[in-house]
Short mmCIF file of C-alpha atoms in Angstrom, two decimals:
data_model
loop_
_atom_site.label_atom_id
_atom_site.label_comp_id
_atom_site.label_asym_id
_atom_site.label_seq_id
_atom_site.Cartn_x
_atom_site.Cartn_y
_atom_site.Cartn_z
CA MET X 225 9.90 -60.65 3.69
CA SER X 226 8.62 -57.42 2.12
CA TRP X 227 9.42 -56.68 -1.45
CA SER X 228 9.90 -53.23 -2.89
CA ILE X 229 9.94 -51.53 -6.19
CA SER X 230 13.40 -49.99 -6.61
CA PHE X 231 14.01 -47.15 -9.03
CA SER X 232 17.62 -46.67 -9.88
CA ARG X 233 19.17 -43.28 -9.46
CA TRP X 234 21.06 -43.97 -12.82
CA SER X 235 17.87 -45.12 -14.82
CA SER X 236 17.36 -41.68 -16.48
CA LEU X 237 20.90 -41.22 -17.31
CA LYS X 238 22.12 -44.56 -18.69
CA LYS X 239 22.57 -43.09 -22.10
CA LEU X 240 24.33 -39.97 -20.99
CA GLN X 241 27.96 -39.98 -19.57
CA ASN X 242 27.70 -36.10 -19.25
CA PRO X 243 23.94 -35.29 -19.20
CA THR X 244 24.21 -31.63 -19.94
CA ARG X 245 27.06 -31.67 -22.35
CA ASN X 246 25.33 -34.17 -24.64
CA ASN X 247 21.88 -32.90 -24.12
CA PRO X 248 21.01 -29.23 -25.02
CA LEU X 249 17.32 -29.85 -24.11
CA LEU X 250 18.31 -30.77 -20.65
CA LEU X 251 20.49 -27.65 -20.31
CA LEU X 252 17.40 -25.65 -21.46
CA LEU X 253 15.23 -27.42 -18.85
CA LEU X 254 17.70 -26.88 -15.98
CA PHE X 255 18.55 -23.21 -16.69
CA SER X 256 15.31 -21.88 -18.01
CA SER X 257 13.99 -21.34 -14.53
CA SER X 258 17.29 -20.64 -12.85
CA SER X 259 19.53 -17.55 -12.98
CA THR X 260 22.09 -15.43 -11.21
CA SER X 261 21.93 -11.80 -10.49
CA THR X 262 23.64 -11.08 -13.82
CA ALA X 263 21.15 -13.38 -15.69
CA LEU X 264 24.06 -15.50 -16.96
CA PRO X 265 24.03 -19.33 -16.71
CA PRO X 266 24.84 -20.48 -13.19
CA PRO X 267 28.55 -21.42 -12.57
CA ILE X 268 27.70 -25.13 -12.29
CA ARG X 269 27.27 -28.20 -14.50
CA VAL X 270 25.36 -31.41 -13.91
CA SER X 271 27.40 -34.60 -14.23
CA LEU X 272 27.57 -38.06 -12.96
CA THR X 273 29.28 -38.73 -9.67
CA GLU X 274 31.29 -41.79 -8.72
CA SER X 275 28.79 -43.12 -6.18
CA ALA X 276 25.73 -40.93 -5.86
CA GLY X 277 24.24 -40.70 -9.39
CA ARG X 278 23.93 -37.12 -10.63
CA GLY X 279 25.54 -34.14 -8.98
CA THR X 280 26.31 -30.45 -9.54
CA PHE X 281 29.87 -29.28 -9.91
CA ALA X 282 31.35 -25.68 -9.98
CA THR X 283 32.70 -24.55 -13.35
CA ARG X 284 34.69 -21.85 -11.65
CA LYS X 285 35.71 -20.77 -8.15
CA ILE X 286 32.71 -19.61 -6.16
CA GLY X 287 33.23 -17.29 -3.19
CA THR X 288 31.79 -17.58 0.24
CA GLY X 289 28.27 -16.05 0.46
CA GLU X 290 27.99 -15.84 -3.34
CA LEU X 291 24.55 -16.36 -4.94
CA ILE X 292 25.15 -19.42 -7.12
CA HIS X 293 21.76 -19.30 -8.83
CA THR X 294 18.04 -18.97 -8.15
CA ALA X 295 15.33 -21.38 -9.12
CA LYS X 296 11.53 -21.15 -9.63
CA PRO X 297 9.60 -24.17 -8.64
CA LEU X 298 7.96 -26.61 -11.04
CA LEU X 299 5.24 -27.43 -8.59
CA THR X 300 4.05 -26.03 -5.20
CA HIS X 301 1.30 -26.49 -2.63
CA PRO X 302 0.64 -24.70 0.61
CA SER X 303 0.81 -26.41 4.00
CA LEU X 304 -2.71 -27.44 5.18
CA SER X 305 -2.52 -25.41 8.37
CA LEU X 306 -1.55 -22.29 6.49
CA LEU X 307 -4.00 -22.42 3.52
CA HIS X 308 -5.53 -19.15 4.41
CA GLN X 309 -2.20 -17.39 5.17
CA VAL X 310 0.03 -17.94 2.14
CA CYS X 311 -0.25 -17.37 -1.68
CA TYR X 312 -1.87 -20.38 -3.32
CA LEU X 313 0.90 -20.49 -5.89
CA CYS X 314 4.19 -18.83 -4.73
CA LEU X 315 3.60 -19.54 -0.91
CA LYS X 316 4.27 -15.88 -0.02
CA ARG X 317 2.67 -14.92 3.26
CA LEU X 318 -0.47 -12.92 2.73
CA GLY X 319 -0.33 -10.93 5.92
CA MET X 320 -2.75 -10.86 8.96
CA LYS X 321 -5.47 -8.80 7.23
CA ALA X 322 -5.57 -10.97 4.17
CA SER X 323 -5.59 -14.06 6.22
CA GLU X 324 -8.56 -12.95 8.30
CA ALA X 325 -10.52 -12.28 5.09
CA CYS X 326 -10.12 -15.84 3.92
CA LEU X 327 -12.67 -17.92 5.80
CA SER X 328 -13.43 -20.75 3.31
CA SER X 329 -11.29 -23.62 2.23
CA PRO X 330 -9.07 -22.61 -0.79
CA HIS X 331 -9.96 -25.95 -2.42
CA VAL X 332 -13.42 -24.51 -2.53
CA ASP X 333 -12.93 -20.95 -3.33
CA PRO X 334 -9.34 -19.67 -3.03
CA THR X 335 -9.83 -16.53 -5.00
CA SER X 336 -8.55 -14.35 -2.20
CA HIS X 337 -5.49 -16.44 -1.71
CA PHE X 338 -3.23 -15.04 -4.26
CA CYS X 339 -0.54 -12.40 -3.40
CA SER X 340 -0.62 -10.73 -6.85
CA GLU X 341 -2.36 -10.56 -10.16
CA GLU X 342 0.62 -12.39 -11.64
CA CYS X 343 0.21 -15.31 -9.37
CA ARG X 344 -3.55 -15.38 -10.05
CA ASP X 345 -2.92 -15.33 -13.78
CA ASN X 346 -0.18 -18.00 -13.64
CA SER X 347 -2.55 -20.24 -11.63
CA LYS X 348 -5.65 -19.65 -13.80
CA ALA X 349 -5.54 -22.80 -15.95
CA PHE X 350 -5.01 -25.40 -13.15
CA PHE X 351 -7.09 -23.48 -10.67
CA GLU X 352 -10.10 -23.63 -12.93
CA VAL X 353 -9.80 -27.38 -12.92
CA GLU X 354 -9.22 -27.61 -9.05
CA ARG X 355 -12.24 -25.45 -8.16
CA LYS X 356 -14.55 -27.74 -10.08
CA ALA X 357 -13.96 -30.55 -7.51
CA ASP X 358 -14.86 -31.06 -4.01
CA TRP X 359 -11.65 -31.89 -2.29
CA SER X 360 -12.97 -32.40 1.29
CA ALA X 361 -12.67 -36.21 1.24
CA TYR X 362 -9.15 -36.00 -0.20
CA ASP X 363 -8.14 -33.30 2.27
CA ASP X 364 -9.51 -35.34 5.10
CA HIS X 365 -7.73 -38.62 3.96
CA CYS X 366 -4.39 -36.76 3.89
CA LYS X 367 -4.85 -34.79 6.95
CA MET X 368 -5.77 -37.85 9.08
CA ARG X 369 -2.61 -39.62 7.83
CA GLY X 370 -0.35 -36.61 8.05
CA LEU X 371 0.35 -36.81 4.33
CA LYS X 372 1.49 -33.78 2.37
CA TYR X 373 2.97 -35.05 -0.91
CA PRO X 374 -0.33 -36.29 -2.34
CA PHE X 375 -1.40 -32.55 -2.64
CA LEU X 376 1.56 -31.98 -4.97
CA VAL X 377 0.30 -34.88 -7.14
CA MET X 378 -3.15 -33.48 -7.13
CA ARG X 379 -1.75 -30.01 -8.25
CA LEU X 380 0.32 -31.69 -10.98
CA ALA X 381 -2.71 -33.71 -12.20
CA CYS X 382 -4.83 -30.51 -12.47
CA MET X 383 -1.86 -28.81 -14.36
CA VAL X 384 -1.78 -31.64 -16.79
CA ILE X 385 -5.52 -31.71 -17.31
CA SER X 386 -5.44 -28.03 -17.91
CA GLY X 387 -2.59 -28.17 -20.38
CA SER X 388 -0.19 -26.13 -18.26
CA ALA X 389 2.23 -29.02 -17.52
CA SER X 390 3.31 -32.17 -19.33
CA LEU X 391 2.52 -35.49 -17.78
CA ASP X 392 6.25 -36.39 -17.94
CA CYS X 393 7.68 -33.17 -16.60
CA LEU X 394 9.11 -34.89 -13.48
CA ASP X 395 10.45 -37.94 -15.18
CA ILE X 396 14.15 -36.69 -15.09
CA LEU X 397 14.00 -36.71 -11.31
CA GLN X 398 15.29 -39.59 -9.28
CA PRO X 399 12.45 -41.71 -7.84
CA ALA X 400 12.41 -43.20 -4.30
CA SER X 401 12.40 -46.91 -3.62
CA LEU X 402 8.85 -47.84 -2.44
CA SER X 403 7.87 -50.79 -0.14
CA PHE X 404 4.73 -52.86 -0.75
CA GLU X 405 3.06 -51.04 2.17
CA MET X 406 3.80 -47.72 0.54
CA ILE X 407 2.52 -48.63 -2.78
CA SER X 408 -0.73 -50.07 -1.12
CA GLU X 409 -1.37 -46.62 0.58
CA MET X 410 -0.63 -44.75 -2.66
CA GLU X 411 -3.13 -46.92 -4.54
CA LYS X 412 -5.84 -45.79 -2.09
CA GLU X 413 -4.86 -42.23 -2.60
CA PHE X 414 -4.85 -42.68 -6.39
CA GLU X 415 -8.40 -44.16 -6.37
CA LEU X 416 -9.58 -41.15 -4.26
CA LEU X 417 -7.97 -38.62 -6.63
CA ARG X 418 -9.34 -40.14 -9.73
CA HIS X 419 -12.86 -40.51 -8.16
CA THR X 420 -12.74 -36.92 -7.13
CA LEU X 421 -11.96 -35.56 -10.50
CA MET X 422 -14.46 -37.87 -12.23
CA LYS X 423 -17.14 -36.80 -9.68
CA ALA X 424 -16.29 -33.22 -10.73
CA GLY X 425 -17.35 -33.96 -14.23
CA ILE X 426 -13.74 -34.10 -15.72
CA LYS X 427 -14.09 -36.05 -19.02
CA ASN X 428 -12.33 -39.53 -19.16
CA LYS X 429 -10.26 -38.37 -22.26
CA HIS X 430 -8.75 -35.64 -20.00
CA ILE X 431 -7.70 -38.01 -17.26
CA ALA X 432 -6.65 -40.95 -19.26
CA PHE X 433 -3.09 -40.31 -18.20
CA LEU X 434 -4.04 -40.60 -14.53
CA THR X 435 -3.30 -44.16 -14.09
CA LYS X 436 -2.13 -46.09 -10.92
CA GLU X 437 1.39 -46.39 -12.50
CA TRP X 438 1.61 -42.59 -13.32
CA TYR X 439 0.45 -41.62 -9.70
CA ILE X 440 2.87 -43.95 -8.05
CA SER X 441 5.76 -42.87 -10.46
CA VAL X 442 5.10 -39.19 -9.78
CA LEU X 443 4.75 -39.66 -6.02
CA ALA X 444 7.90 -41.69 -5.80
CA ARG X 445 9.84 -38.72 -7.39
CA ILE X 446 8.13 -36.07 -5.19
CA ARG X 447 8.94 -38.05 -2.05
CA ILE X 448 12.63 -37.53 -2.21
CA ASN X 449 12.77 -34.38 -4.43
CA ALA X 450 10.22 -32.04 -2.70
CA PHE X 451 11.57 -29.38 -0.55
CA ARG X 452 10.03 -28.17 2.67
CA ILE X 453 9.73 -24.35 2.28
CA GLU X 454 10.53 -22.26 5.42
CA LEU X 455 10.60 -18.53 4.55
CA VAL X 456 13.13 -16.29 6.22
CA GLY X 457 10.52 -13.64 6.45
CA GLY X 458 11.25 -10.16 7.90
CA SER X 459 8.19 -8.21 8.90
CA TYR X 460 6.42 -8.21 12.23
CA GLU X 461 3.46 -10.04 10.69
CA ASP X 462 5.80 -12.70 9.31
CA LEU X 463 7.18 -13.31 12.74
CA LEU X 464 3.75 -13.60 14.27
CA SER X 465 2.66 -16.00 11.47
CA SER X 466 5.71 -18.04 11.88
CA ALA X 467 5.25 -18.28 15.71
CA ALA X 468 1.56 -19.39 15.21
CA ALA X 469 2.61 -21.96 12.65
CA SER X 470 5.34 -23.33 15.10
CA VAL X 471 2.67 -23.69 17.77
CA ALA X 472 0.65 -25.66 15.25
CA ALA X 473 3.72 -27.85 14.53
CA GLU X 474 3.85 -26.52 10.94
CA ALA X 475 6.66 -24.12 10.44
CA ALA X 476 6.84 -24.68 6.68
CA VAL X 477 4.59 -22.64 4.35
CA GLY X 478 4.35 -25.52 1.99
CA ASN X 479 6.27 -27.89 -0.28
CA ALA X 480 7.89 -27.38 -3.69
CA VAL X 481 9.61 -29.35 -6.43
CA TYR X 482 12.41 -27.89 -8.47
CA MET X 483 14.51 -29.03 -11.36
CA LEU X 484 18.14 -27.98 -10.85
CA PRO X 485 18.08 -27.85 -6.97
CA SER X 486 17.03 -31.54 -7.08
CA PHE X 487 20.36 -32.41 -8.55
CA TYR X 488 22.28 -31.33 -5.44
CA ASN X 489 23.46 -34.27 -3.45
CA HIS X 490 23.55 -34.31 0.32
CA ASP X 491 26.42 -33.75 2.79
CA CYS X 492 26.24 -33.32 6.51
CA ASP X 493 28.98 -30.58 6.28
CA PRO X 494 27.55 -28.81 3.11
CA ASN X 495 29.27 -26.09 1.02
CA ALA X 496 26.02 -24.63 -0.12
CA HIS X 497 22.49 -24.10 1.15
CA ILE X 498 19.08 -22.96 -0.08
CA VAL X 499 17.39 -19.85 1.30
CA TRP X 500 13.69 -18.86 0.66
CA ILE X 501 13.23 -15.15 1.35
CA ASP X 502 9.51 -14.29 0.89
CA ASN X 503 8.25 -16.93 -1.54
CA ALA X 504 9.05 -20.31 -3.05
CA ASP X 505 11.75 -18.88 -5.29
CA ALA X 506 14.91 -20.71 -4.13
CA ARG X 507 18.23 -18.95 -3.76
CA LEU X 508 21.31 -21.16 -3.60
CA LYS X 509 24.35 -19.63 -1.85
CA ALA X 510 27.80 -20.73 -1.07
CA LEU X 511 28.61 -21.42 2.63
CA ARG X 512 32.34 -21.33 2.00
CA ASP X 513 34.84 -20.95 -0.89
CA ILE X 514 34.15 -23.62 -3.53
CA GLU X 515 36.92 -24.64 -5.99
CA GLU X 516 36.39 -25.19 -9.73
CA GLY X 517 35.38 -28.87 -10.27
CA GLU X 518 34.25 -29.29 -6.70
CA GLU X 519 30.87 -30.94 -6.21
CA LEU X 520 28.27 -28.58 -4.59
CA CYS X 521 26.31 -30.17 -1.80
CA ILE X 522 23.45 -29.23 0.46
CA CYS X 523 22.30 -30.73 3.74
CA TYR X 524 18.84 -32.46 3.41
CA ILE X 525 18.17 -32.46 7.15
CA ASP X 526 19.06 -30.54 10.32
CA ALA X 527 22.80 -30.58 10.33
CA SER X 528 22.94 -29.91 14.13
CA MET X 529 21.56 -33.45 14.81
CA ASP X 530 24.02 -36.07 16.15
CA HIS X 531 25.46 -38.84 13.95
CA ASP X 532 22.96 -41.54 14.75
CA ALA X 533 19.90 -39.21 14.37
CA ARG X 534 21.16 -38.00 10.97
CA GLN X 535 21.78 -41.47 9.72
CA THR X 536 18.39 -42.61 10.86
CA LEU X 537 16.57 -39.77 9.32
CA LEU X 538 18.48 -40.02 5.99
CA ASN X 539 17.84 -43.72 5.70
CA GLU X 540 14.23 -43.57 6.48
CA GLY X 541 13.39 -40.38 4.63
CA PHE X 542 15.76 -40.59 1.68
CA GLY X 543 16.81 -44.24 1.37
CA PHE X 544 20.42 -44.05 1.80
CA GLN X 545 23.29 -44.19 4.39
CA CYS X 546 25.40 -41.01 4.44
CA ARG X 547 29.17 -41.62 3.95
CA CYS X 548 30.23 -38.00 3.86
CA LEU X 549 33.56 -37.14 5.72
CA ARG X 550 31.74 -35.89 8.73
CA CYS X 551 29.72 -39.09 9.16
CA MET X 552 32.74 -41.35 8.41
CA SER X 553 34.54 -39.54 11.26
CA GLY X 554 31.70 -40.43 13.66
CA ASP X 555 30.83 -36.73 14.29
#
């Protein structure tokens, strides 16, 4: 019998019947990185649902195709196979010429891996921490096991060390339930991360926060809240890069964690979806008319899969059995 550590979806909202109405700070956190084309607050609210924890609801009627809001990521990291081809921060494709100029690992010297001075400046603090360390052992460990989320934890740890992020910035997000086997593997990753930073000369006082408990808590939240970023693209070079990435079984340019988009629940017949045009800035759009008070839902997986495949993937990847109308009908 295997035991697991189960984090309740309700744990961070036990004191809040309507989280945004009673918590102005939460409103600020949710909307500070989200906007509509008119720069007004999005036409949505975050409240508790009857059975799925938190959810987002329309505060007015939203028309088909309407841009509901945009959202900037709290945390990003490029896919390993595309480290030389996308911006180290916003995940924008760099183009063929820029990619050919990047020959070394960005964890060693990614100075040429930014798409703009703005991204370079916004990365300066945590990047100075990252470049002090030799990440080859960490990279190899994750690559051999097909892991991607530990890179997001690594990025966040460096952001906390540099002072560009707070150590509890992801606490409001729902964590996953973790099996004993998962926790054992995470403990190995934690030891490797801490050892890498200590070997780089990072002072103990600056990594005092980096405990096993912090690492596991952060990774538990990232596991079910990180989005796989697949850019729509548009240029001929984008198409070539996408084709090359598909051959390498890595169509996504990276992964990212957001605040507000993480509160959208799943439905196999969603009324909204997320689009990434040329970088990790998310654009949430309505797939059909949405009535005031209706919950907005996105599909976490490929909606074209059959019923059994969807149920298996949602259970194994997100830890729940989908009971949406489509699934209940057997479709």
